[in-house]
JSON list of C-alpha atoms in Angstrom, two decimals:
[
{"chain": "F", "resi": 25, "resn": "MET", "atom": "CA", "xyz": [111.70, 86.76, 30.57]},
{"chain": "F", "resi": 26, "resn": "THR", "atom": "CA", "xyz": [111.64, 89.68, 28.14]},
{"chain": "F", "resi": 27, "resn": "VAL", "atom": "CA", "xyz": [112.48, 93.09, 29.56]},
{"chain": "F", "resi": 28, "resn": "PRO", "atom": "CA", "xyz": [110.54, 96.22, 28.56]},
{"chain": "F", "resi": 29, "resn": "LYS", "atom": "CA", "xyz": [111.63, 97.91, 25.35]},
{"chain": "F", "resi": 30, "resn": "TRP", "atom": "CA", "xyz": [111.61, 101.63, 24.67]},
{"chain": "F", "resi": 31, "resn": "TYR", "atom": "CA", "xyz": [111.18, 103.22, 21.25]},
{"chain": "F", "resi": 32, "resn": "ARG", "atom": "CA", "xyz": [112.23, 106.54, 19.80]},
{"chain": "F", "resi": 33, "resn": "ARG", "atom": "CA", "xyz": [109.74, 109.28, 19.18]},
{"chain": "F", "resi": 34, "resn": "PRO", "atom": "CA", "xyz": [109.06, 109.27, 15.40]},
{"chain": "F", "resi": 35, "resn": "ASP", "atom": "CA", "xyz": [111.12, 111.87, 13.56]},
{"chain": "F", "resi": 36, "resn": "GLY", "atom": "CA", "xyz": [109.63, 114.36, 11.13]},
{"chain": "F", "resi": 37, "resn": "ASP", "atom": "CA", "xyz": [107.09, 117.16, 10.99]},
{"chain": "F", "resi": 38, "resn": "GLY", "atom": "CA", "xyz": [104.09, 114.92, 10.50]},
{"chain": "F", "resi": 39, "resn": "LEU", "atom": "CA", "xyz": [100.91, 115.56, 8.58]},
{"chain": "F", "resi": 40, "resn": "VAL", "atom": "CA", "xyz": [98.60, 118.42, 9.48]},
{"chain": "F", "resi": 41, "resn": "LEU", "atom": "CA", "xyz": [95.28, 117.02, 10.64]},
{"chain": "F", "resi": 42, "resn": "ARG", "atom": "CA", "xyz": [92.29, 118.06, 8.58]},
{"chain": "F", "resi": 43, "resn": "LYS", "atom": "CA", "xyz": [89.96, 117.57, 11.54]},
{"chain": "F", "resi": 44, "resn": "ALA", "atom": "CA", "xyz": [90.74, 118.53, 15.13]},
{"chain": "F", "resi": 45, "resn": "PRO", "atom": "CA", "xyz": [91.73, 115.66, 17.45]},
{"chain": "F", "resi": 46, "resn": "ARG", "atom": "CA", "xyz": [88.88, 114.33, 19.55]},
{"chain": "F", "resi": 47, "resn": "LEU", "atom": "CA", "xyz": [88.93, 112.87, 23.03]},
{"chain": "F", "resi": 48, "resn": "ALA", "atom": "CA", "xyz": [87.68, 109.35, 23.66]},
{"chain": "F", "resi": 49, "resn": "SER", "atom": "CA", "xyz": [83.92, 109.22, 24.17]},
{"chain": "F", "resi": 50, "resn": "TRP", "atom": "CA", "xyz": [81.85, 106.57, 25.90]},
{"chain": "F", "resi": 51, "resn": "ASN", "atom": "CA", "xyz": [78.50, 108.11, 24.95]},
{"chain": "F", "resi": 52, "resn": "LYS", "atom": "CA", "xyz": [75.95, 106.25, 22.84]},
{"chain": "F", "resi": 53, "resn": "SER", "atom": "CA", "xyz": [76.85, 105.84, 19.18]},
{"chain": "F", "resi": 54, "resn": "SER", "atom": "CA", "xyz": [74.35, 108.47, 18.01]},
{"chain": "F", "resi": 55, "resn": "ASP", "atom": "CA", "xyz": [75.67, 111.13, 20.38]},
{"chain": "F", "resi": 56, "resn": "PRO", "atom": "CA", "xyz": [77.19, 114.15, 18.54]},
{"chain": "F", "resi": 57, "resn": "ASP", "atom": "CA", "xyz": [80.53, 113.59, 20.31]},
{"chain": "F", "resi": 58, "resn": "GLN", "atom": "CA", "xyz": [80.65, 110.03, 18.98]},
{"chain": "F", "resi": 59, "resn": "VAL", "atom": "CA", "xyz": [79.72, 111.16, 15.48]},
{"chain": "F", "resi": 60, "resn": "ARG", "atom": "CA", "xyz": [82.46, 113.80, 15.45]},
{"chain": "F", "resi": 61, "resn": "LEU", "atom": "CA", "xyz": [84.94, 111.30, 16.88]},
{"chain": "F", "resi": 62, "resn": "ARG", "atom": "CA", "xyz": [84.19, 108.76, 14.13]},
{"chain": "F", "resi": 63, "resn": "ASP", "atom": "CA", "xyz": [84.51, 111.44, 11.45]},
{"chain": "F", "resi": 64, "resn": "TYR", "atom": "CA", "xyz": [87.89, 112.51, 12.83]},
{"chain": "F", "resi": 65, "resn": "LEU", "atom": "CA", "xyz": [89.16, 108.93, 13.09]},
{"chain": "F", "resi": 66, "resn": "GLU", "atom": "CA", "xyz": [88.13, 107.97, 9.58]},
{"chain": "F", "resi": 67, "resn": "ASP", "atom": "CA", "xyz": [89.58, 111.14, 8.08]},
{"chain": "F", "resi": 68, "resn": "THR", "atom": "CA", "xyz": [92.86, 110.71, 9.96]},
{"chain": "F", "resi": 69, "resn": "ALA", "atom": "CA", "xyz": [93.13, 107.03, 9.02]},
{"chain": "F", "resi": 70, "resn": "GLN", "atom": "CA", "xyz": [92.71, 108.04, 5.38]},
{"chain": "F", "resi": 71, "resn": "LEU", "atom": "CA", "xyz": [95.31, 110.79, 5.76]},
{"chain": "F", "resi": 72, "resn": "LEU", "atom": "CA", "xyz": [97.83, 108.35, 7.27]},
{"chain": "F", "resi": 73, "resn": "SER", "atom": "CA", "xyz": [97.16, 105.44, 4.93]},
{"chain": "F", "resi": 74, "resn": "PRO", "atom": "CA", "xyz": [100.20, 106.11, 2.67]},
{"chain": "F", "resi": 75, "resn": "GLN", "atom": "CA", "xyz": [102.45, 105.90, 5.76]},
{"chain": "F", "resi": 76, "resn": "LEU", "atom": "CA", "xyz": [100.98, 102.58, 6.90]},
{"chain": "F", "resi": 77, "resn": "THR", "atom": "CA", "xyz": [101.93, 100.40, 3.94]},
{"chain": "F", "resi": 78, "resn": "ALA", "atom": "CA", "xyz": [105.29, 99.12, 5.21]},
{"chain": "F", "resi": 79, "resn": "ASP", "atom": "CA", "xyz": [105.64, 95.88, 7.15]},
{"chain": "F", "resi": 80, "resn": "GLY", "atom": "CA", "xyz": [107.33, 95.66, 10.53]},
{"chain": "F", "resi": 81, "resn": "PRO", "atom": "CA", "xyz": [107.07, 97.42, 13.90]},
{"chain": "F", "resi": 82, "resn": "TRP", "atom": "CA", "xyz": [105.86, 101.00, 13.73]},
{"chain": "F", "resi": 83, "resn": "ALA", "atom": "CA", "xyz": [105.26, 103.97, 15.99]},
{"chain": "F", "resi": 84, "resn": "LEU", "atom": "CA", "xyz": [102.53, 106.60, 16.06]},
{"chain": "F", "resi": 85, "resn": "LEU", "atom": "CA", "xyz": [102.92, 110.26, 17.06]},
{"chain": "F", "resi": 86, "resn": "LEU", "atom": "CA", "xyz": [99.97, 112.58, 17.69]},
{"chain": "F", "resi": 87, "resn": "GLU", "atom": "CA", "xyz": [100.74, 116.23, 18.44]},
{"chain": "F", "resi": 88, "resn": "VAL", "atom": "CA", "xyz": [97.64, 117.98, 19.76]},
{"chain": "F", "resi": 89, "resn": "GLY", "atom": "CA", "xyz": [97.42, 121.73, 19.26]},
{"chain": "F", "resi": 90, "resn": "LEU", "atom": "CA", "xyz": [95.29, 123.62, 21.79]},
{"chain": "F", "resi": 91, "resn": "PRO", "atom": "CA", "xyz": [94.19, 127.29, 21.93]},
{"chain": "F", "resi": 92, "resn": "SER", "atom": "CA", "xyz": [96.62, 129.69, 23.59]},
{"chain": "F", "resi": 93, "resn": "ALA", "atom": "CA", "xyz": [94.08, 130.49, 26.30]},
{"chain": "F", "resi": 94, "resn": "ARG", "atom": "CA", "xyz": [93.82, 126.83, 27.31]},
{"chain": "F", "resi": 95, "resn": "ASP", "atom": "CA", "xyz": [95.69, 125.70, 30.43]},
{"chain": "F", "resi": 96, "resn": "LEU", "atom": "CA", "xyz": [97.93, 122.88, 29.20]},
{"chain": "F", "resi": 97, "resn": "VAL", "atom": "CA", "xyz": [98.11, 121.15, 32.58]},
{"chain": "F", "resi": 98, "resn": "ASP", "atom": "CA", "xyz": [94.38, 121.06, 33.26]},
{"chain": "F", "resi": 99, "resn": "MET", "atom": "CA", "xyz": [92.37, 118.20, 31.75]},
{"chain": "F", "resi": 100, "resn": "ALA", "atom": "CA", "xyz": [92.71, 117.34, 28.01]},
{"chain": "F", "resi": 101, "resn": "ASP", "atom": "CA", "xyz": [94.30, 114.06, 29.15]},
{"chain": "F", "resi": 102, "resn": "LEU", "atom": "CA", "xyz": [96.69, 112.73, 26.52]},
{"chain": "F", "resi": 103, "resn": "ASP", "atom": "CA", "xyz": [95.76, 109.08, 26.92]},
{"chain": "F", "resi": 104, "resn": "ASN", "atom": "CA", "xyz": [92.19, 110.04, 26.01]},
{"chain": "F", "resi": 105, "resn": "TYR", "atom": "CA", "xyz": [93.47, 111.64, 22.80]},
{"chain": "F", "resi": 106, "resn": "ALA", "atom": "CA", "xyz": [95.80, 108.76, 21.96]},
{"chain": "F", "resi": 107, "resn": "PHE", "atom": "CA", "xyz": [93.46, 105.88, 22.74]},
{"chain": "F", "resi": 108, "resn": "PRO", "atom": "CA", "xyz": [90.79, 106.29, 20.03]},
{"chain": "F", "resi": 109, "resn": "LEU", "atom": "CA", "xyz": [93.30, 106.94, 17.25]},
{"chain": "F", "resi": 110, "resn": "ALA", "atom": "CA", "xyz": [95.56, 104.07, 18.30]},
{"chain": "F", "resi": 111, "resn": "THR", "atom": "CA", "xyz": [92.51, 101.80, 18.53]},
{"chain": "F", "resi": 112, "resn": "ARG", "atom": "CA", "xyz": [91.43, 102.77, 15.02]},
{"chain": "F", "resi": 113, "resn": "LEU", "atom": "CA", "xyz": [94.90, 102.20, 13.53]},
{"chain": "F", "resi": 114, "resn": "ARG", "atom": "CA", "xyz": [96.19, 99.37, 15.71]},
{"chain": "F", "resi": 115, "resn": "ASN", "atom": "CA", "xyz": [97.61, 96.15, 14.34]},
{"chain": "F", "resi": 116, "resn": "GLU", "atom": "CA", "xyz": [100.09, 93.66, 15.81]},
{"chain": "F", "resi": 117, "resn": "ASP", "atom": "CA", "xyz": [103.02, 95.79, 14.62]},
{"chain": "F", "resi": 118, "resn": "LEU", "atom": "CA", "xyz": [102.10, 98.96, 16.56]},
{"chain": "F", "resi": 119, "resn": "VAL", "atom": "CA", "xyz": [104.72, 99.01, 19.33]},
{"chain": "F", "resi": 120, "resn": "ALA", "atom": "CA", "xyz": [104.84, 102.66, 20.41]},
{"chain": "F", "resi": 121, "resn": "VAL", "atom": "CA", "xyz": [102.44, 105.57, 20.71]},
{"chain": "F", "resi": 122, "resn": "TRP", "atom": "CA", "xyz": [103.57, 109.09, 21.49]},
{"chain": "F", "resi": 123, "resn": "CYS", "atom": "CA", "xyz": [101.19, 111.95, 22.22]},
{"chain": "F", "resi": 124, "resn": "THR", "atom": "CA", "xyz": [101.90, 115.58, 23.12]},
{"chain": "F", "resi": 125, "resn": "LYS", "atom": "CA", "xyz": [99.91, 118.75, 23.66]},
{"chain": "F", "resi": 126, "resn": "ARG", "atom": "CA", "xyz": [101.02, 122.32, 23.15]},
{"chain": "F", "resi": 127, "resn": "HIS", "atom": "CA", "xyz": [99.65, 125.73, 22.26]},
{"chain": "F", "resi": 128, "resn": "ALA", "atom": "CA", "xyz": [99.27, 125.70, 18.48]},
{"chain": "F", "resi": 129, "resn": "GLU", "atom": "CA", "xyz": [96.68, 126.38, 15.81]},
{"chain": "F", "resi": 130, "resn": "ILE", "atom": "CA", "xyz": [97.24, 123.02, 14.13]},
{"chain": "F", "resi": 131, "resn": "SER", "atom": "CA", "xyz": [97.65, 119.40, 15.17]},
{"chain": "F", "resi": 132, "resn": "ARG", "atom": "CA", "xyz": [99.88, 116.86, 13.47]},
{"chain": "F", "resi": 133, "resn": "VAL", "atom": "CA", "xyz": [100.13, 113.10, 13.14]},
{"chain": "F", "resi": 134, "resn": "LEU", "atom": "CA", "xyz": [102.94, 110.82, 12.01]},
{"chain": "F", "resi": 135, "resn": "ALA", "atom": "CA", "xyz": [103.41, 107.08, 11.56]},
{"chain": "F", "resi": 136, "resn": "ALA", "atom": "CA", "xyz": [106.95, 105.78, 11.09]},
{"chain": "F", "resi": 137, "resn": "PRO", "atom": "CA", "xyz": [109.01, 102.61, 11.49]},
{"chain": "F", "resi": 138, "resn": "ALA", "atom": "CA", "xyz": [109.76, 101.95, 15.16]},
{"chain": "F", "resi": 139, "resn": "ARG", "atom": "CA", "xyz": [113.35, 102.36, 16.31]},
{"chain": "F", "resi": 140, "resn": "GLU", "atom": "CA", "xyz": [114.39, 100.90, 19.63]},
{"chain": "F", "resi": 141, "resn": "THR", "atom": "CA", "xyz": [116.35, 103.08, 22.03]},
{"chain": "F", "resi": 142, "resn": "THR", "atom": "CA", "xyz": [117.79, 103.02, 25.52]},
{"chain": "F", "resi": 143, "resn": "GLY", "atom": "CA", "xyz": [115.30, 103.68, 28.28]},
{"chain": "F", "resi": 144, "resn": "PRO", "atom": "CA", "xyz": [115.20, 106.61, 30.71]},
{"chain": "F", "resi": 145, "resn": "GLY", "atom": "CA", "xyz": [117.73, 106.58, 33.50]},
{"chain": "F", "resi": 146, "resn": "THR", "atom": "CA", "xyz": [115.26, 106.19, 36.36]},
{"chain": "F", "resi": 147, "resn": "THR", "atom": "CA", "xyz": [112.34, 103.78, 36.13]},
{"chain": "F", "resi": 148, "resn": "TYR", "atom": "CA", "xyz": [109.92, 102.00, 38.45]},
{"chain": "F", "resi": 149, "resn": "THR", "atom": "CA", "xyz": [109.09, 98.43, 37.50]},
{"chain": "F", "resi": 150, "resn": "VAL", "atom": "CA", "xyz": [106.33, 96.10, 38.65]},
{"chain": "F", "resi": 151, "resn": "ARG", "atom": "CA", "xyz": [104.78, 92.83, 37.51]},
{"chain": "F", "resi": 152, "resn": "THR", "atom": "CA", "xyz": [101.01, 92.79, 37.89]},
{"chain": "F", "resi": 153, "resn": "THR", "atom": "CA", "xyz": [98.89, 89.67, 38.23]},
{"chain": "F", "resi": 154, "resn": "ALA", "atom": "CA", "xyz": [95.40, 91.15, 38.66]},
{"chain": "F", "resi": 155, "resn": "SER", "atom": "CA", "xyz": [92.87, 91.95, 35.95]},
{"chain": "F", "resi": 156, "resn": "ALA", "atom": "CA", "xyz": [93.36, 95.49, 34.65]},
{"chain": "F", "resi": 157, "resn": "SER", "atom": "CA", "xyz": [89.66, 96.18, 35.25]},
{"chain": "F", "resi": 158, "resn": "THR", "atom": "CA", "xyz": [90.06, 95.73, 39.01]},
{"chain": "F", "resi": 159, "resn": "THR", "atom": "CA", "xyz": [91.20, 97.93, 41.86]},
{"chain": "F", "resi": 160, "resn": "ALA", "atom": "CA", "xyz": [93.79, 95.25, 42.64]},
{"chain": "F", "resi": 161, "resn": "TYR", "atom": "CA", "xyz": [95.59, 96.04, 39.37]},
{"chain": "F", "resi": 162, "resn": "LYS", "atom": "CA", "xyz": [95.80, 99.73, 40.26]},
{"chain": "F", "resi": 163, "resn": "GLU", "atom": "CA", "xyz": [97.04, 98.86, 43.73]},
{"chain": "F", "resi": 164, "resn": "GLN", "atom": "CA", "xyz": [99.81, 96.72, 42.25]},
{"chain": "F", "resi": 165, "resn": "VAL", "atom": "CA", "xyz": [100.86, 99.53, 39.90]},
{"chain": "F", "resi": 166, "resn": "ARG", "atom": "CA", "xyz": [100.75, 102.10, 42.70]},
{"chain": "F", "resi": 167, "resn": "SER", "atom": "CA", "xyz": [102.99, 99.87, 44.83]},
{"chain": "F", "resi": 168, "resn": "ALA", "atom": "CA", "xyz": [105.83, 100.53, 42.38]},
{"chain": "F", "resi": 169, "resn": "VAL", "atom": "CA", "xyz": [105.72, 104.31, 42.92]},
{"chain": "F", "resi": 170, "resn": "VAL", "atom": "CA", "xyz": [104.19, 104.67, 46.37]},
{"chain": "F", "resi": 171, "resn": "ASP", "atom": "CA", "xyz": [107.49, 105.81, 47.90]},
{"chain": "F", "resi": 172, "resn": "ALA", "atom": "CA", "xyz": [108.44, 108.09, 45.00]},
{"chain": "F", "resi": 173, "resn": "ALA", "atom": "CA", "xyz": [108.49, 111.85, 45.45]},
{"chain": "F", "resi": 174, "resn": "GLU", "atom": "CA", "xyz": [105.66, 113.77, 43.83]},
{"chain": "F", "resi": 175, "resn": "ILE", "atom": "CA", "xyz": [106.83, 115.60, 40.71]},
{"chain": "F", "resi": 176, "resn": "PRO", "atom": "CA", "xyz": [106.89, 119.38, 41.31]},
{"chain": "F", "resi": 177, "resn": "ALA", "atom": "CA", "xyz": [103.96, 121.40, 39.98]},
{"chain": "F", "resi": 178, "resn": "GLY", "atom": "CA", "xyz": [103.93, 121.93, 36.23]},
{"chain": "F", "resi": 179, "resn": "PRO", "atom": "CA", "xyz": [103.94, 119.86, 33.05]},
{"chain": "F", "resi": 180, "resn": "VAL", "atom": "CA", "xyz": [105.12, 116.25, 33.15]},
{"chain": "F", "resi": 181, "resn": "GLN", "atom": "CA", "xyz": [106.62, 113.81, 30.69]},
{"chain": "F", "resi": 182, "resn": "LEU", "atom": "CA", "xyz": [105.51, 110.23, 31.29]},
{"chain": "F", "resi": 183, "resn": "GLN", "atom": "CA", "xyz": [106.64, 107.04, 29.59]},
{"chain": "F", "resi": 184, "resn": "LEU", "atom": "CA", "xyz": [105.17, 103.59, 30.20]},
{"chain": "F", "resi": 185, "resn": "ALA", "atom": "CA", "xyz": [106.74, 100.42, 28.79]},
{"chain": "F", "resi": 186, "resn": "PHE", "atom": "CA", "xyz": [104.58, 97.30, 28.92]},
{"chain": "F", "resi": 187, "resn": "VAL", "atom": "CA", "xyz": [105.46, 93.65, 28.38]},
{"chain": "F", "resi": 188, "resn": "VAL", "atom": "CA", "xyz": [102.32, 91.60, 27.75]},
{"chain": "F", "resi": 189, "resn": "GLY", "atom": "CA", "xyz": [101.17, 88.23, 26.46]},
{"chain": "F", "resi": 190, "resn": "PRO", "atom": "CA", "xyz": [100.01, 87.92, 22.84]},
{"chain": "F", "resi": 191, "resn": "GLN", "atom": "CA", "xyz": [96.31, 87.89, 23.76]},
{"chain": "F", "resi": 192, "resn": "ARG", "atom": "CA", "xyz": [96.46, 91.17, 25.67]},
{"chain": "F", "resi": 193, "resn": "ASN", "atom": "CA", "xyz": [95.18, 94.44, 24.19]},
{"chain": "F", "resi": 194, "resn": "TRP", "atom": "CA", "xyz": [97.83, 96.71, 25.67]},
{"chain": "F", "resi": 195, "resn": "LEU", "atom": "CA", "xyz": [95.90, 99.87, 24.81]},
{"chain": "F", "resi": 196, "resn": "THR", "atom": "CA", "xyz": [93.32, 99.07, 27.49]},
{"chain": "F", "resi": 197, "resn": "LEU", "atom": "CA", "xyz": [96.08, 99.12, 30.11]},
{"chain": "F", "resi": 198, "resn": "TRP", "atom": "CA", "xyz": [96.86, 102.80, 29.64]},
{"chain": "F", "resi": 199, "resn": "LYS", "atom": "CA", "xyz": [94.05, 104.38, 31.64]},
{"chain": "F", "resi": 200, "resn": "PRO", "atom": "CA", "xyz": [94.07, 102.12, 34.73]},
{"chain": "F", "resi": 201, "resn": "THR", "atom": "CA", "xyz": [97.86, 102.38, 34.85]},
{"chain": "F", "resi": 202, "resn": "ILE", "atom": "CA", "xyz": [97.86, 106.18, 34.76]},
{"chain": "F", "resi": 203, "resn": "ASP", "atom": "CA", "xyz": [95.01, 106.26, 37.29]},
{"chain": "F", "resi": 204, "resn": "ALA", "atom": "CA", "xyz": [97.37, 104.58, 39.77]},
{"chain": "F", "resi": 205, "resn": "LEU", "atom": "CA", "xyz": [100.16, 107.15, 39.46]},
{"chain": "F", "resi": 206, "resn": "ASP", "atom": "CA", "xyz": [98.87, 109.70, 41.95]},
{"chain": "F", "resi": 207, "resn": "PRO", "atom": "CA", "xyz": [102.04, 109.39, 44.10]},
{"chain": "F", "resi": 208, "resn": "LEU", "atom": "CA", "xyz": [103.93, 110.88, 41.14]},
{"chain": "F", "resi": 209, "resn": "LEU", "atom": "CA", "xyz": [101.29, 113.23, 39.72]},
{"chain": "F", "resi": 210, "resn": "GLY", "atom": "CA", "xyz": [99.38, 114.28, 42.82]},
{"chain": "F", "resi": 211, "resn": "ARG", "atom": "CA", "xyz": [95.66, 113.84, 43.39]},
{"chain": "F", "resi": 212, "resn": "THR", "atom": "CA", "xyz": [92.82, 116.00, 42.16]},
{"chain": "F", "resi": 213, "resn": "ARG", "atom": "CA", "xyz": [91.36, 115.63, 45.67]},
{"chain": "F", "resi": 214, "resn": "GLU", "atom": "CA", "xyz": [93.06, 114.14, 48.70]},
{"chain": "F", "resi": 215, "resn": "ASP", "atom": "CA", "xyz": [90.04, 111.98, 49.55]},
{"chain": "F", "resi": 216, "resn": "ARG", "atom": "CA", "xyz": [89.73, 110.41, 46.07]},
{"chain": "F", "resi": 217, "resn": "ASP", "atom": "CA", "xyz": [91.72, 107.38, 45.02]},
{"chain": "F", "resi": 218, "resn": "TRP", "atom": "CA", "xyz": [92.56, 106.78, 41.35]},
{"chain": "F", "resi": 219, "resn": "HIS", "atom": "CA", "xyz": [92.04, 110.40, 40.28]},
{"chain": "F", "resi": 220, "resn": "PRO", "atom": "CA", "xyz": [95.55, 111.74, 39.62]},
{"chain": "F", "resi": 221, "resn": "GLN", "atom": "CA", "xyz": [96.32, 115.12, 38.14]},
{"chain": "F", "resi": 222, "resn": "ASP", "atom": "CA", "xyz": [96.99, 113.47, 34.79]},
{"chain": "F", "resi": 223, "resn": "GLY", "atom": "CA", "xyz": [96.15, 116.64, 32.88]},
{"chain": "F", "resi": 224, "resn": "ARG", "atom": "CA", "xyz": [99.70, 117.62, 33.87]},
{"chain": "F", "resi": 225, "resn": "ILE", "atom": "CA", "xyz": [101.07, 115.11, 31.36]},
{"chain": "F", "resi": 226, "resn": "THR", "atom": "CA", "xyz": [102.01, 117.11, 28.28]},
{"chain": "F", "resi": 227, "resn": "ASP", "atom": "CA", "xyz": [104.31, 114.48, 26.75]},
{"chain": "F", "resi": 228, "resn": "LEU", "atom": "CA", "xyz": [103.30, 110.81, 26.82]},
{"chain": "F", "resi": 229, "resn": "GLY", "atom": "CA", "xyz": [105.22, 107.83, 25.44]},
{"chain": "F", "resi": 230, "resn": "LEU", "atom": "CA", "xyz": [103.73, 104.33, 25.47]},
{"chain": "F", "resi": 231, "resn": "HIS", "atom": "CA", "xyz": [105.66, 101.21, 24.45]},
{"chain": "F", "resi": 232, "resn": "VAL", "atom": "CA", "xyz": [104.91, 97.50, 24.23]},
{"chain": "F", "resi": 233, "resn": "THR", "atom": "CA", "xyz": [106.77, 94.21, 23.93]},
{"chain": "F", "resi": 234, "resn": "VAL", "atom": "CA", "xyz": [105.05, 90.83, 23.58]},
{"chain": "F", "resi": 235, "resn": "ASP", "atom": "CA", "xyz": [106.22, 87.81, 25.58]},
{"chain": "F", "resi": 236, "resn": "ALA", "atom": "CA", "xyz": [104.04, 84.70, 25.62]},
{"chain": "F", "resi": 237, "resn": "SER", "atom": "CA", "xyz": [105.61, 83.51, 28.88]},
{"chain": "F", "resi": 238, "resn": "LEU", "atom": "CA", "xyz": [103.80, 86.25, 30.81]},
{"chain": "F", "resi": 239, "resn": "GLY", "atom": "CA", "xyz": [100.36, 84.78, 30.20]},
{"chain": "F", "resi": 240, "resn": "HIS", "atom": "CA", "xyz": [97.90, 87.31, 31.61]},
{"chain": "F", "resi": 241, "resn": "ASP", "atom": "CA", "xyz": [100.48, 89.07, 33.77]},
{"chain": "F", "resi": 242, "resn": "VAL", "atom": "CA", "xyz": [101.83, 92.50, 32.82]},
{"chain": "F", "resi": 243, "resn": "LEU", "atom": "CA", "xyz": [105.40, 93.69, 33.31]},
{"chain": "F", "resi": 244, "resn": "LEU", "atom": "CA", "xyz": [105.43, 97.47, 33.50]},
{"chain": "F", "resi": 245, "resn": "SER", "atom": "CA", "xyz": [108.20, 100.07, 33.69]},
{"chain": "F", "resi": 246, "resn": "ILE", "atom": "CA", "xyz": [107.32, 103.68, 34.54]},
{"chain": "F", "resi": 247, "resn": "ALA", "atom": "CA", "xyz": [109.41, 106.79, 33.93]},
{"chain": "F", "resi": 248, "resn": "ALA", "atom": "CA", "xyz": [108.19, 110.27, 34.86]},
{"chain": "F", "resi": 249, "resn": "ALA", "atom": "CA", "xyz": [109.78, 113.67, 35.36]},
{"chain": "F", "resi": 250, "resn": "PRO", "atom": "CA", "xyz": [109.12, 117.36, 34.78]},
{"chain": "F", "resi": 251, "resn": "ALA", "atom": "CA", "xyz": [108.62, 117.94, 31.05]},
{"chain": "F", "resi": 252, "resn": "GLY", "atom": "CA", "xyz": [111.98, 118.37, 29.35]},
{"chain": "F", "resi": 253, "resn": "ALA", "atom": "CA", "xyz": [113.90, 116.63, 32.14]},
{"chain": "F", "resi": 254, "resn": "LEU", "atom": "CA", "xyz": [113.26, 113.00, 31.18]},
{"chain": "F", "resi": 255, "resn": "ARG", "atom": "CA", "xyz": [115.90, 111.94, 28.69]},
{"chain": "F", "resi": 256, "resn": "THR", "atom": "CA", "xyz": [116.45, 109.02, 26.41]},
{"chain": "F", "resi": 257, "resn": "ASP", "atom": "CA", "xyz": [118.84, 109.19, 23.49]},
{"chain": "F", "resi": 258, "resn": "ASP", "atom": "CA", "xyz": [115.98, 110.21, 21.20]},
{"chain": "F", "resi": 259, "resn": "HIS", "atom": "CA", "xyz": [114.36, 113.00, 23.20]},
{"chain": "F", "resi": 260, "resn": "ARG", "atom": "CA", "xyz": [113.99, 116.15, 21.16]}
]
């Protein structure tokens, strides 16, 4: 069976976004948030189009700039920034998505050929068998980290490496997987399951490998640490 692969963060300064990044929205299509999201996605796809002409595995990097008064570890969840853009750009060759947030007046985006690297030193691995839309999936993911120590207060770097079958849309695994990581991230409220403090994630790396032998199962490796402490040979 294929083991999870990890990919380097794309190198380079990236392109300055002409429209501010937008969070995923599940409102009706005519809602102003949806209209602004579509405008941002189309403009960014056009901006990136010269970088998306090469064949072969590629990686996406989105660097979200937020106002200096904004608390970086409260809300503004990175998977909700990464998901709509990755969905808009996704093809079978997209194997890694990186997303960060920082205090800055501008945001940047970069697409580049994917380069495999060694994984982080400490990982938690689990094979899930349940549908990702069920509580059972989250319970299986949580079982991998249930005995892990909660990461001390402050910003977090998280990497998730998935191995999936060819029919699986790996992007839809991001949210339910992160929802199950409250043992690492802490809970927003002690009495609420599946509501981790995921706003703490300021550096997010997501990787995928396809293996037909898995069928509908998912093999997942998780690496998390205080921001700046999680190292692979590519970490900047």
